Tab-separated table of C-alpha atoms in Angstrom:
chain	number	residue	atom	x	y	z
A	4	MET	CA	-2.104	-41.253	-50.876
A	5	LYS	CA	0.319	-41.132	-48.464
A	6	ILE	CA	1.208	-37.312	-49.851
A	7	SER	CA	-2.106	-36.388	-49.116
A	8	LYS	CA	-2.197	-37.785	-45.920
A	9	GLU	CA	0.642	-35.383	-45.150
A	10	LEU	CA	-1.316	-32.449	-46.533
A	11	LEU	CA	-4.122	-33.063	-44.316
A	12	MET	CA	-1.735	-33.809	-41.327
A	13	ALA	CA	0.232	-30.291	-42.420
A	14	MET	CA	-3.330	-28.368	-42.397
A	15	GLY	CA	-4.044	-29.596	-38.732
A	16	VAL	CA	-0.736	-28.532	-37.339
A	17	ILE	CA	-1.423	-25.340	-39.066
A	18	ALA	CA	-4.748	-25.262	-37.013
A	19	VAL	CA	-4.128	-26.034	-33.725
A	20	SER	CA	-0.826	-23.890	-34.410
A	21	ALA	CA	-3.040	-21.172	-35.031
A	22	GLY	CA	-5.307	-21.423	-32.228
A	23	VAL	CA	-2.551	-21.959	-29.379
A	24	ALA	CA	-0.708	-18.706	-30.953
A	25	MET	CA	-4.008	-16.426	-31.316
A	26	ALA	CA	-5.063	-17.729	-27.415
A	27	ASP	CA	-1.321	-16.640	-25.850
A	28	ASP	CA	-1.276	-13.562	-28.021
A	29	SER	CA	-1.247	-10.502	-25.603
A	30	ILE	CA	0.283	-7.111	-26.657
A	31	GLN	CA	1.823	-5.077	-23.089
A	32	ALA	CA	1.579	-1.573	-24.233
A	33	TYR	CA	-0.989	0.476	-26.917
A	34	ALA	CA	-0.625	3.686	-28.713
A	35	HIS	CA	-3.248	5.291	-26.155
A	36	PRO	CA	-3.699	2.931	-23.053
A	37	THR	CA	-7.196	3.956	-22.084
A	38	LEU	CA	-8.480	1.647	-24.976
A	39	PHE	CA	-7.695	-1.940	-24.327
A	40	GLY	CA	-6.954	-1.767	-19.974
A	41	THR	CA	-3.126	-1.427	-19.915
A	42	GLN	CA	-0.999	0.767	-18.181
A	43	GLY	CA	-2.989	0.303	-15.502
A	44	HIS	CA	-3.144	2.282	-11.841
A	45	SER	CA	-0.027	0.763	-10.078
A	46	LEU	CA	-0.828	1.620	-6.151
A	47	VAL	CA	2.655	2.095	-3.996
A	48	THR	CA	3.166	-0.553	-1.024
A	49	ALA	CA	1.907	0.222	2.265
A	50	ASP	CA	5.590	0.975	3.709
A	51	SER	CA	5.795	3.984	1.058
A	52	ASP	CA	6.416	7.504	1.949
A	53	MET	CA	4.866	8.759	-1.337
A	54	ILE	CA	1.772	10.729	-2.594
A	55	ILE	CA	0.044	10.733	-5.021
A	56	GLY	CA	-2.746	13.020	-6.289
A	57	GLY	CA	-2.891	14.459	-2.532
A	58	LYS	CA	-3.390	11.104	-1.237
A	59	ILE	CA	-1.793	8.408	0.594
A	60	TYR	CA	-2.758	5.694	-2.107
A	61	LYS	CA	-2.969	1.698	-0.138
A	62	PRO	CA	-2.480	-1.451	-1.783
A	63	CYS	CA	-6.352	-2.746	-1.887
A	64	GLN	CA	-5.171	-5.384	0.493
A	65	ALA	CA	-3.880	-2.851	2.786
A	66	LYS	CA	-7.123	-2.519	5.887
A	67	THR	CA	-7.389	1.333	7.104
A	68	ILE	CA	-8.815	2.461	9.870
A	69	ALA	CA	-12.279	4.701	9.535
A	70	GLY	CA	-11.185	7.910	10.032
A	71	LYS	CA	-7.661	7.599	9.560
A	72	GLN	CA	-7.100	6.968	6.116
A	73	ASN	CA	-3.925	7.559	5.834
A	74	VAL	CA	-2.512	4.689	8.275
A	75	ILE	CA	-2.126	0.959	7.691
A	76	VAL	CA	-1.299	-1.260	10.277
A	77	ALA	CA	-3.580	-4.605	8.947
A	78	ARG	CA	-0.590	-5.928	7.563
A	79	SER	CA	2.145	-6.974	9.985
A	80	ALA	CA	-0.927	-7.140	12.393
A	81	LYS	CA	-1.937	-10.031	9.790
A	82	LYS	CA	1.340	-11.666	9.743
A	83	MET	CA	1.203	-12.144	13.196
A	84	LEU	CA	-2.291	-13.478	13.019
A	85	GLY	CA	-1.563	-15.683	10.913
A	86	ASP	CA	2.124	-16.993	11.996
A	87	MET	CA	-0.496	-18.176	15.221
A	88	GLN	CA	-3.009	-19.701	13.712
A	89	ALA	CA	-0.260	-22.238	12.048
A	90	LYS	CA	1.078	-22.359	14.994
A	91	MET	CA	-2.099	-23.190	16.631
A	92	ASP	CA	-3.331	-25.528	14.034
A	93	GLN	CA	-0.103	-27.218	13.884
A	94	LYS	CA	-0.458	-28.162	18.086
A	95	ARG	CA	-4.222	-28.624	18.987
A	96	GLY	CA	-5.763	-28.179	15.471
A	97	ALA	CA	-8.331	-25.526	13.977
A	98	LEU	CA	-9.280	-23.973	17.106
A	99	TYR	CA	-8.754	-20.019	15.528
A	100	ASP	CA	-11.090	-17.457	15.055
A	101	PRO	CA	-9.247	-13.413	15.061
A	102	LYS	CA	-12.882	-12.146	16.526
A	103	MET	CA	-12.974	-14.030	19.318
A	104	PRO	CA	-11.050	-13.144	22.942
A	105	VAL	CA	-7.429	-13.099	23.091
A	106	LEU	CA	-6.393	-15.464	25.881
A	107	ARG	CA	-3.196	-15.120	27.854
A	108	SER	CA	-0.829	-17.721	25.368
A	109	GLU	CA	-1.980	-15.575	22.627
A	110	LEU	CA	-1.389	-12.490	24.222
A	111	ALA	CA	2.325	-13.367	24.751
A	112	PHE	CA	2.731	-14.714	20.938
A	113	LEU	CA	1.448	-11.506	19.774
A	114	ILE	CA	3.720	-8.868	21.792
A	115	SER	CA	6.525	-12.058	21.772
A	116	GLU	CA	7.102	-11.891	18.123
A	117	GLY	CA	5.783	-8.530	17.610
A	118	LEU	CA	8.813	-6.858	19.146
A	119	GLY	CA	10.995	-9.741	18.398
A	120	LEU	CA	11.796	-11.225	22.101
A	121	THR	CA	14.672	-13.608	22.093
A	122	LYS	CA	15.426	-13.996	26.185
A	123	ALA	CA	13.821	-17.161	27.794
A	124	ALA	CA	14.737	-18.248	31.278
A	125	VAL	CA	13.623	-21.673	32.906
A	126	ASP	CA	9.991	-23.154	33.156
A	127	GLN	CA	8.773	-21.135	35.693
A	128	TYR	CA	4.389	-22.474	35.579
A	129	SER	CA	3.505	-25.725	35.882
A	130	ASP	CA	0.249	-25.412	33.389
A	131	VAL	CA	2.805	-24.671	30.720
A	132	ALA	CA	4.086	-28.117	29.322
A	133	ALA	CA	7.169	-28.394	27.266
A	134	SER	CA	4.816	-29.257	23.977
A	135	TYR	CA	2.508	-26.362	24.542
A	136	TRP	CA	2.093	-24.404	21.093
A	137	ALA	CA	2.917	-21.148	22.796
A	138	LYS	CA	5.974	-22.351	25.229
A	139	ASP	CA	8.250	-20.375	23.923
A	140	GLU	CA	6.520	-16.892	23.666
A	141	ILE	CA	5.044	-17.192	27.410
A	142	ASP	CA	8.853	-17.618	28.381
A	143	ARG	CA	9.904	-14.927	26.950
A	144	VAL	CA	6.937	-12.132	28.074
A	145	LEU	CA	7.214	-13.603	31.687
A	146	THR	CA	11.707	-13.061	31.331
A	147	GLU	CA	10.825	-9.271	30.496
A	148	ASP	CA	8.345	-9.220	32.991
A	149	ILE	CA	6.147	-7.919	30.464
A	150	MET	CA	3.614	-10.680	31.963
A	151	ILE	CA	3.138	-12.879	35.073
A	152	GLY	CA	1.521	-15.914	36.491
A	153	TYR	CA	-0.903	-16.211	39.445
A	154	PRO	CA	0.085	-16.950	42.872
A	155	ASP	CA	-0.482	-20.611	42.814
A	156	LYS	CA	2.168	-21.389	40.046
A	157	THR	CA	0.247	-21.340	37.291
A	158	PHE	CA	-0.350	-19.213	34.069
A	159	LYS	CA	-3.544	-19.929	32.770
A	160	PRO	CA	-2.246	-19.655	29.693
A	161	ASP	CA	-5.612	-20.850	28.037
A	162	LYS	CA	-7.454	-17.902	29.955
A	163	ALA	CA	-9.296	-14.966	28.392
A	164	ILE	CA	-7.502	-12.340	29.361
A	165	ASN	CA	-9.662	-8.866	30.074
A	166	LYS	CA	-9.034	-5.239	28.658
A	167	ALA	CA	-8.314	-3.423	31.554
A	168	GLU	CA	-5.481	-6.612	31.987
A	169	VAL	CA	-4.212	-6.044	28.564
A	170	PHE	CA	-3.779	-2.155	28.938
A	171	CYS	CA	-2.003	-3.074	31.943
A	172	THR	CA	0.595	-5.137	30.048
A	173	PHE	CA	0.871	-1.882	27.071
A	174	ALA	CA	1.315	0.352	29.640
A	175	LYS	CA	4.572	-1.596	31.000
A	176	MET	CA	6.343	-1.268	27.608
A	177	MET	CA	5.161	2.336	26.876
A	178	ASP	CA	6.218	5.598	28.578
A	179	VAL	CA	3.747	7.496	28.246
A	180	GLU	CA	1.987	10.964	30.153
A	181	ALA	CA	-1.092	10.046	31.413
A	182	SER	CA	-3.969	10.983	34.186
A	183	LYS	CA	-3.379	8.235	37.328
A	184	THR	CA	-7.111	8.954	38.565
A	185	ALA	CA	-9.267	9.971	35.571
A	186	VAL	CA	-11.835	7.550	34.422
A	187	PRO	CA	-10.883	6.460	31.068
A	188	VAL	CA	-12.660	7.670	28.112
A	189	LEU	CA	-12.167	7.175	24.590
A	190	ASN	CA	-14.362	8.880	21.597
A	191	GLY	CA	-16.245	10.972	24.218
A	192	GLN	CA	-17.744	8.119	26.025
A	193	PRO	CA	-16.049	6.032	28.963
A	194	LEU	CA	-14.367	2.635	28.908
A	195	LYS	CA	-16.519	-0.323	30.728
A	196	TYR	CA	-15.228	-3.084	32.682
A	197	ILE	CA	-11.979	-0.803	33.628
A	198	PRO	CA	-11.481	-1.251	37.417
A	199	GLU	CA	-9.696	2.178	39.282
A	200	TRP	CA	-6.506	-0.111	39.647
A	201	ALA	CA	-6.300	-0.314	35.782
A	202	TYR	CA	-6.868	3.512	35.330
A	203	ALA	CA	-4.040	4.908	34.942
A	204	ALA	CA	-2.727	2.360	32.178
A	205	THR	CA	-5.901	2.656	30.706
A	206	ASN	CA	-5.121	6.093	30.050
A	207	GLU	CA	-1.381	5.955	29.514
A	208	VAL	CA	-3.000	3.730	26.209
A	209	ILE	CA	-5.715	6.079	25.346
A	210	ALA	CA	-2.714	8.758	25.328
A	211	SER	CA	-0.366	6.966	23.146
A	212	GLY	CA	-2.842	7.183	19.929
A	213	LEU	CA	-2.205	3.372	19.616
A	214	ILE	CA	-6.260	2.617	20.953
A	215	ASN	CA	-7.833	4.545	17.975
A	216	TYR	CA	-5.833	2.415	15.660
A	217	LEU	CA	-7.852	-0.884	16.774
A	218	PRO	CA	-11.308	-1.775	14.515
A	219	ASP	CA	-14.514	-1.769	15.842
A	220	THR	CA	-13.813	0.844	18.258
A	221	ASP	CA	-17.288	1.045	20.202
A	222	LYS	CA	-16.336	-3.145	20.932
A	223	VAL	CA	-13.355	-1.548	22.685
A	224	ILE	CA	-15.221	1.167	24.652
A	225	ASN	CA	-18.202	-1.440	25.365
A	226	ASP	CA	-17.111	-4.754	25.307
A	227	GLU	CA	-14.744	-6.134	28.715
A	228	TYR	CA	-12.696	-8.158	26.288
A	229	LEU	CA	-10.464	-7.326	23.143
A	230	SER	CA	-9.922	-9.562	20.367
A	231	LYS	CA	-6.639	-11.210	18.980
A	232	GLU	CA	-7.217	-9.210	16.048
A	233	GLN	CA	-7.674	-6.259	18.207
A	234	VAL	CA	-4.528	-6.899	20.125
A	235	ALA	CA	-2.848	-7.752	16.804
A	236	PHE	CA	-3.657	-4.503	15.592
A	237	LEU	CA	-2.238	-2.970	18.950
A	238	ILE	CA	1.010	-4.256	18.341
A	239	SER	CA	1.268	-3.476	14.712
A	240	ALA	CA	0.601	-0.309	15.668
A	241	MET	CA	2.717	0.379	18.493
A	242	LYS	CA	5.490	-0.947	15.950
A	243	ARG	CA	4.834	1.911	13.255
A	244	HIS	CA	4.388	4.863	15.742
A	245	PHE	CA	6.870	4.150	19.104
A	246	LYS	CA	10.443	3.846	19.058
A	247	ILE	CA	11.620	0.011	20.683
A	248	ASP	CA	14.344	-0.254	22.297
A	249	LEU	CA	15.061	-2.924	23.693
A	250	SER	CA	18.581	-3.504	24.850
A	251	ASN	CA	17.473	-2.554	28.561
A	252	GLY	CA	14.793	-4.739	28.534
A	253	ALA	CA	11.269	-4.188	27.057
A	254	ILE	CA	9.696	-2.524	30.190
A	255	GLY	CA	9.460	1.069	29.099
A	256	CYS	CA	10.957	-0.136	25.762
A	257	ALA	CA	8.749	1.953	23.532
A	258	THR	CA	9.143	5.808	23.520
A	259	LYS	CA	6.248	7.673	21.000
A	260	TYR	CA	8.214	9.564	18.239
A	261	GLU	CA	7.328	13.028	17.941
A	262	GLN	CA	5.736	13.438	14.727
A	263	THR	CA	6.198	17.006	12.714
A	264	SER	CA	3.823	18.507	10.869
A	265	VAL	CA	4.874	20.781	7.485
A	266	LYS	CA	1.828	23.045	6.437
A	267	ILE	CA	3.075	24.084	2.772
A	268	LYS	CA	1.524	26.048	-0.459
A	269	LEU	CA	2.838	24.628	-3.569
A	270	SER	CA	4.609	26.477	-6.126
A	271	GLU	CA	3.340	24.914	-9.617
A	272	ARG	CA	0.835	22.508	-10.848
A	273	LEU	CA	1.684	19.059	-10.869
A	274	SER	CA	-0.666	16.704	-12.886
A	275	ALA	CA	-1.040	12.591	-14.315
A	276	ARG	CA	-2.099	14.597	-17.577
A	277	THR	CA	1.285	15.934	-17.773
A	278	SER	CA	3.609	15.681	-15.781
A	279	ASN	CA	6.707	13.084	-16.216
A	280	ALA	CA	8.787	10.943	-13.865
A	281	ASN	CA	11.796	13.165	-11.995
A	282	ASP	CA	10.378	16.445	-12.702
A	283	THR	CA	11.260	18.275	-9.752
A	284	PHE	CA	9.082	20.708	-7.748
A	285	SER	CA	9.121	23.064	-5.302
A	286	ALA	CA	6.614	24.223	-2.212
A	287	LYS	CA	6.267	26.900	0.311
A	288	THR	CA	6.150	26.609	4.439
A	289	THR	CA	3.225	28.613	5.592
A	290	GLU	CA	4.310	28.340	9.264
A	291	ASP	CA	7.823	27.849	11.296
A	292	VAL	CA	8.440	24.919	11.338
A	293	THR	CA	11.505	22.212	13.390
A	294	ILE	CA	13.512	19.513	11.563
A	295	ASN	CA	16.086	17.946	12.899
A	296	GLY	CA	16.181	20.451	15.542
A	297	VAL	CA	16.597	23.469	12.675
A	298	CYS	CA	13.741	26.240	13.166
A	299	PHE	CA	12.426	26.774	9.704
A	300	PRO	CA	10.610	30.072	9.288
A	301	ALA	CA	7.327	30.002	7.105
A	302	GLY	CA	8.265	30.779	3.819
A	303	SER	CA	11.136	28.186	3.496
A	304	THR	CA	11.449	26.357	0.186
A	305	ILE	CA	10.091	22.598	-0.176
A	306	LYS	CA	11.692	20.433	-2.735
A	307	GLY	CA	10.160	16.968	-4.438
A	308	LYS	CA	10.046	15.206	-7.004
A	309	VAL	CA	7.668	13.482	-9.077
A	310	VAL	CA	8.526	9.716	-8.739
A	311	SER	CA	5.720	8.064	-11.617
A	312	VAL	CA	2.890	8.837	-13.114
A	313	ALA	CA	-0.219	6.759	-14.842
A	314	ARG	CA	-1.740	9.057	-17.329
A	315	PRO	CA	-5.427	9.666	-17.272
A	316	GLY	CA	-7.965	7.431	-18.454
A	317	VAL	CA	-11.358	6.132	-19.163
A	318	LYS	CA	-13.069	5.348	-16.003
A	319	ARG	CA	-9.347	5.953	-14.345
A	320	PRO	CA	-8.267	9.001	-13.093
A	321	GLY	CA	-4.523	7.877	-13.368
A	322	TYR	CA	-2.330	9.153	-10.222
A	323	LEU	CA	0.819	10.931	-9.788
A	324	GLU	CA	3.598	9.840	-7.639
A	325	VAL	CA	5.252	12.341	-5.341
A	326	GLU	CA	7.998	12.795	-2.664
A	327	PHE	CA	9.051	15.579	-0.838
A	328	ASN	CA	12.880	15.582	-0.468
A	329	THR	CA	14.703	18.542	1.302
A	330	ILE	CA	13.356	21.678	2.999
A	331	SER	CA	15.402	24.948	2.942
A	332	ASN	CA	16.069	28.659	3.808
A	333	GLY	CA	18.575	30.588	2.398
A	334	ASP	CA	22.360	28.562	2.428
A	335	THR	CA	20.648	26.166	5.461
A	336	CYS	CA	19.259	22.682	3.740
A	337	VAL	CA	17.961	19.787	5.182
A	338	GLU	CA	16.814	16.932	4.395
A	339	LEU	CA	13.203	15.766	4.988
A	340	PRO	CA	12.117	12.436	7.050
A	341	ARG	CA	11.639	9.371	4.438
A	342	LYS	CA	9.471	7.919	6.287
A	343	LEU	CA	5.711	10.153	5.974
A	344	SER	CA	2.664	9.627	8.107
A	345	SER	CA	0.030	11.199	6.860
A	346	ALA	CA	-1.362	13.421	3.976
A	347	GLN	CA	-3.892	15.664	3.345
A	348	VAL	CA	-5.376	18.706	1.122
A	349	ASP	CA	-6.065	21.179	3.568
A	350	VAL	CA	-7.753	24.022	0.566
A	351	THR	CA	-7.754	22.924	-3.081
A	352	LYS	CA	-7.824	25.257	-5.698
A	353	ASN	CA	-7.935	25.047	-9.744
A	354	PRO	CA	-5.860	26.672	-12.424
A	355	ASN	CA	-8.360	29.776	-13.493
A	356	ILE	CA	-9.998	30.063	-16.593
A	357	ILE	CA	-7.209	31.809	-18.250
A	358	ALA	CA	-4.859	29.873	-17.421
A	359	ARG	CA	-6.940	26.651	-18.479
A	360	VAL	CA	-7.629	28.456	-21.853
A	361	LEU	CA	-3.988	29.401	-22.218
A	362	GLY	CA	-2.086	26.143	-21.539
A	363	ALA	CA	-4.908	23.427	-23.066
A	364	PRO	CA	-3.560	24.413	-26.911
A	365	PHE	CA	-0.373	23.585	-26.112
A	366	SER	CA	-0.961	20.136	-24.251
A	367	MET	CA	-3.531	18.885	-26.785
A	368	VAL	CA	-1.076	19.541	-29.154
A	369	GLY	CA	1.397	18.044	-27.290
A	370	ARG	CA	-0.869	14.595	-25.885
A	371	VAL	CA	-2.556	14.298	-29.918
A	372	ALA	CA	1.481	13.881	-31.179
A	373	GLY	CA	2.145	11.150	-28.587
A	374	VAL	CA	-0.861	9.641	-29.588
A	375	ALA	CA	-0.268	9.746	-33.117
A	376	GLY	CA	3.557	9.361	-33.136
A	377	ARG	CA	3.037	6.159	-31.146
A	378	SER	CA	-0.078	4.759	-33.645
A	379	VAL	CA	2.688	5.054	-36.325
A	380	SER	CA	5.833	4.090	-34.675
A	381	GLU	CA	4.332	1.174	-33.090
A	382	THR	CA	2.327	0.290	-36.779
A	383	ALA	CA	5.572	0.362	-38.766
A	384	GLU	CA	7.547	-1.771	-35.577
A	385	ILE	CA	4.857	-4.889	-36.299
A	386	ILE	CA	5.130	-4.810	-40.117
A	387	ALA	CA	8.620	-4.825	-39.399
A	388	ASN	CA	8.638	-7.947	-36.658
A	389	GLY	CA	5.976	-9.527	-39.307
A	390	THR	CA	7.802	-8.994	-42.296
A	391	GLU	CA	11.422	-10.541	-40.938
A	392	GLU	CA	9.254	-13.130	-39.315
A	393	LEU	CA	7.257	-13.856	-42.663
A	394	GLY	CA	10.398	-13.940	-44.203
A	395	ASP	CA	11.811	-16.627	-42.257
A	396	ASN	CA	8.620	-18.795	-42.208
A	397	LEU	CA	8.823	-19.085	-45.926
A	398	SER	CA	13.038	-19.706	-46.090
A	399	ASP	CA	12.058	-22.626	-43.736
A	400	SER	CA	9.510	-23.790	-45.645
A	401	PHE	CA	11.443	-23.969	-49.033
A	402	VAL	CA	14.273	-25.226	-47.016
A	403	ASP	CA	12.367	-28.144	-45.417
A	404	THR	CA	10.383	-29.198	-48.382
A	405	ALA	CA	13.241	-29.595	-50.910
A	406	CYS	CA	14.870	-31.740	-47.874
A	407	LEU	CA	11.712	-34.126	-48.733
A	408	HIS	CA	10.359	-32.757	-45.243
A	409	PRO	CA	6.834	-31.715	-46.945
A	410	LEU	CA	5.140	-31.515	-43.239
A	411	LYS	CA	7.803	-29.562	-41.977
A	412	GLY	CA	7.533	-27.577	-44.765
A	413	ALA	CA	3.546	-27.087	-45.156
A	414	LYS	CA	3.773	-26.158	-41.059
A	415	SER	CA	6.244	-23.530	-41.775
A	416	VAL	CA	3.533	-21.948	-44.626
A	417	GLY	CA	0.670	-22.056	-41.889
A	418	SER	CA	3.414	-20.364	-39.327
A	419	GLY	CA	4.028	-17.586	-42.039
A	420	VAL	CA	0.293	-17.464	-42.504
A	421	ILE	CA	-0.423	-16.820	-38.931
A	422	THR	CA	2.130	-14.207	-38.598
A	423	VAL	CA	0.479	-12.138	-41.522
A	424	GLY	CA	-2.713	-12.913	-39.329
A	425	LYS	CA	-1.131	-11.794	-36.366
A	426	GLY	CA	0.199	-8.199	-38.161
A	427	VAL	CA	-2.693	-7.416	-39.353
A	428	TYR	CA	-4.545	-7.955	-36.351
A	429	ASN	CA	-2.230	-6.042	-34.630
A	430	ILE	CA	-2.073	-3.310	-36.798
A	431	CYS	CA	-6.230	-3.076	-36.826
A	432	LYS	CA	-5.825	-2.678	-32.609
A	433	TYR	CA	-3.117	0.169	-32.828
A	434	ALA	CA	-5.453	1.527	-35.973
A	435	VAL	CA	-8.265	1.452	-33.888
A	436	SER	CA	-6.666	2.681	-30.116
A	437	GLY	CA	-5.274	5.659	-32.137
A	438	THR	CA	-8.172	7.115	-33.262
A	439	PHE	CA	-10.303	6.757	-30.053
A	440	GLY	CA	-6.912	8.524	-28.670
A	441	VAL	CA	-6.994	11.310	-30.138
A	442	LEU	CA	-10.748	11.595	-29.369
A	443	TYR	CA	-10.046	10.983	-25.866
A	444	GLU	CA	-7.014	13.580	-25.628
A	445	PHE	CA	-9.420	16.527	-27.532
A	446	VAL	CA	-12.512	15.413	-24.972
A	447	ASP	CA	-10.088	15.688	-21.879
A	448	GLU	CA	-8.772	18.571	-22.587
A	449	CYS	CA	-12.306	20.101	-23.494
A	450	LYS	CA	-13.632	19.013	-20.044
A	451	TYR	CA	-10.631	20.112	-18.125
A	452	ILE	CA	-10.516	23.789	-19.715
A	453	ILE	CA	-15.344	23.420	-18.330
A	454	VAL	CA	-14.763	21.367	-15.460
A	455	PRO	CA	-11.373	21.656	-13.949
A	456	ASN	CA	-12.417	19.853	-10.162
A	457	THR	CA	-12.439	16.154	-12.402
A	458	THR	CA	-8.847	15.649	-12.381
A	459	ASN	CA	-8.093	17.047	-8.851
A	460	ASP	CA	-7.359	13.773	-7.828
A	461	SER	CA	-5.001	13.086	-9.363
A	462	SER	CA	-3.204	16.793	-9.720
A	463	LEU	CA	-1.859	19.247	-7.313
A	464	ASN	CA	-2.473	22.963	-8.300
A	465	PRO	CA	-0.511	26.064	-7.569
A	466	ASP	CA	-1.843	27.512	-4.229
A	467	GLU	CA	-2.966	24.523	-2.857
A	468	GLU	CA	-2.589	23.970	0.752
A	469	LEU	CA	-1.316	20.544	2.325
A	470	THR	CA	-0.428	19.492	5.693
A	471	ILE	CA	1.794	16.435	5.450
A	472	VAL	CA	3.402	14.989	8.359
A	473	PHE	CA	6.534	12.502	8.975
């Protein structure tokens, strides 16, 4: 009876172990990744200077502005807003809404935190108590003379500040040429609620280009106030597109970068279907360009490198990540700036039908061989690892039983059964995946011959013309 109970307990342990093992089982790679969803699309970071398939890809949480798809300003803006909310909530409870008009204290906070201001003088205004949530940030912007209070010695920290005053504050920090008398116009429409005394400052902000990165541009034109969110975007855009130098104070600290635009024509084909990481490539410039004070004529050579590749699959175009490294003309060679602001494909081309037909058999054989080879090698590894594990399980079962521990011995036998089951299951997965992969590669190659534009989003083709802006 005692032995029967032990056997029943052992069977229970085997069943539970099997359930846990199957629940935890996860294979990270397959012979062909498209069937089981491995090797998914990995997007580059918001601060990347890479192009993927002719576009700059953004992380899904990074917010872009309409009409400025290659500009990301949401991350630092979001962090500033989050920091402000946390500090406000700690001091006075949840009174935070990023869509509401920005208050004077909030503008001070965003500027101080966004630019990293550190200097602070003694108390200057009676209505900013030592316990006020933004006391430190207000003192810093006052010390830098970016903001000022009222003649009655108050700062009015909880008063909404209109957009004309916001633009005047930002204009103090920038050095941009603009009309001092013209009515401010954005997107062909005059800005409302801008008095004449604010024309010069508003025109300076418009000329800086920063206002184009704000969300809800129509509200920027028509509303009297900017929201907390819009001001955070404005600060974030200034940090991204301007050089900030606080060594002489914050007044005039932001000077605009001189962007460099390079027009190029690719000399070879790069594709998520066939390229590999660390492949190098070249392109020719189609216009004269000056880089680091050196003038390069049209026809100069751009050198670049494939950084990473994800093969296309079912419902996934795959991606191609490339970087541009140097520009040269004869013996003169200069490294390209590392920060890429934007990139766009101006002229899209496909390899001609003869080129596609001639190249297809080789890529098809290579890709099919790759799938088949991975299927065989992974199956062999499963069998080898499973045989080793099964041998260990059986050895443990005999040792434990001979040592008068039948419960542990039965558990080892159960583990061996599970090992065999997992092996069969994974071999079947690889067999299905491999078969599917071979069929997929064949169909994909035929599709590329017939309709090559289906792969344009993840390829760069010879003679395609691009504009890259540093």
